[in-house]
């Protein structure tokens, strides 16, 4: 594969994609699939990523979900696959952090390969490995999987990566957060083709990601779409100041007032998620919940119901905070203020997708003032405080957030409390 020696760094902030899919010289099959999917014009991420990937370059793109990033790598990968008759084993591998994302990325590949003779499978833990082995044996071109399970298949010799020319690390920052670095490195080292094309998508690019890219990528084209997503122009962001004991009452009132088309309510812990969903079910219908204690088939069923709009309210931990794409989500409610401001960005990124409007409410209680300020620094805007009729406040959580205070907190950023790893 041709790998030019130029490293480009582009900040694509505010890029209006003037390119059309037709300009990209895609195959007729792909053009038909795009039409069928209703994708008329490329999103900025797609306009930036597709051409260099089609050109055979390694690409590192800083982009969130909701920006069309999956198709940004799926389109050029599918366009470059050799026909089944030429190569019958796996040609492209996509590594993702969660099972839900594996299913979602697989679905996007299948949608875009609708008029092509290519097969994509999702392999992830919690599902029968035997079934996956059978699927792999039948011959697939693209594998989307979580690192642990992919490695498991490599060790069992049920996944043959000798002909794999493209590896994509999707949500790379999240994979490293979860502790997948050793697995990812083992997988990358096990791919023998010298002309490997490596793609890396990540919402944030901390030094750990840069090191990974340096070690395993060949002079990548670096594209930064992060500003587009973080500004969250299509998302209105508000917060309520609320006593801990009044949070449930506030939630009920808010849901009754807003009547969301579909909402995700985020909690910090698995137990909290379960308890909140149980309470909500007493007064609302179409409520579901999803967290890491549930087994995979149950999680898949819940996500399917939510996608099919049989569920209107989904109570969740951050396990669905990243990567899950349901375009009808109108409301994000942070019942617990996220401890990690990147989680906040990912949570609110579930709404306002592909230009649709969305609203995010964050409940801020007694001890959360500092977290709120950190979030405001991260999104570079002050969240507007709103009030609920009939619920007067005993006390303001924070009255003194102003630009000077933000600047002061920005200066001490990095010296904050240690992050604790939560089981999501
Ligand atoms: P992603 O960022 O990959 O999670 O995609 C977000 C959503 O945008 C998904 O529902 C995609 O199906 C949809 N999408 C991706 N590309 C386009 C496009 N060019 N036009 C319209 N919708 C798109």
Coordinates of C-alpha atoms and ligand atoms in Angstrom, one line a residue, residues 21 34 37-43 46 64-72 104 108 111 323-327 350 353-354, ligand 1:
X21 CA -19.6 12.3 -2.1
X34 CA -25.2 6.3 0.7
X37 CA -28.9 5.5 4.1
X38 CA -30.0 9.1 3.4
X39 CA -26.4 10.5 3.6
X40 CA -26.6 13.4 1.1
X41 CA -23.4 15.3 1.9
X42 CA -20.3 14.3 3.8
X43 CA -20.0 15.6 7.3
X46 CA -15.9 12.5 6.5
X64 CA -16.3 12.6 18.8
X65 CA -19.1 10.3 18.0
X66 CA -22.1 12.0 16.5
X67 CA -19.9 13.6 13.8
X68 CA -20.3 10.8 11.3
X69 CA -16.8 9.4 12.2
X70 CA -17.8 5.7 11.7
X71 CA -18.7 6.2 8.1
X72 CA -15.6 8.3 7.7
X104 CA -23.1 -0.2 16.2
X108 CA -22.8 0.9 9.9
X111 CA -25.4 -0.5 5.9
X323 CA -20.1 5.8 21.1
X324 CA -23.8 5.0 21.2
X325 CA -25.7 6.6 18.5
X326 CA -29.4 7.1 18.6
X327 CA -30.4 10.1 16.6
X350 CA -25.5 11.5 22.8
X353 CA -26.2 14.5 16.8
X354 CA -25.6 15.4 13.1
Ligands
LIG1 P1 -21.2 8.5 14.2 O1 -20.5 9.8 14.5 O2 -20.5 7.6 13.3 O3 -21.7 7.8 15.4 O4 -22.5 8.9 13.3 C1 -23.6 9.7 13.9 C2 -24.9 9.5 13.0 O5 -24.8 10.2 11.8 C3 -25.3 8.1 12.7 O6 -26.6 7.9 12.9 C4 -25.0 8.0 11.2 O7 -25.8 7.0 10.6 C5 -25.3 9.4 10.7 N1 -24.5 9.9 9.6 C6 -23.2 9.6 9.3 N2 -22.8 10.2 8.2 C7 -23.9 10.9 7.7 C8 -24.1 11.8 6.6 N3 -23.1 12.1 5.8 N4 -25.3 12.4 6.5 C9 -26.3 12.1 7.4 N5 -26.1 11.3 8.4 C10 -25.0 10.7 8.6

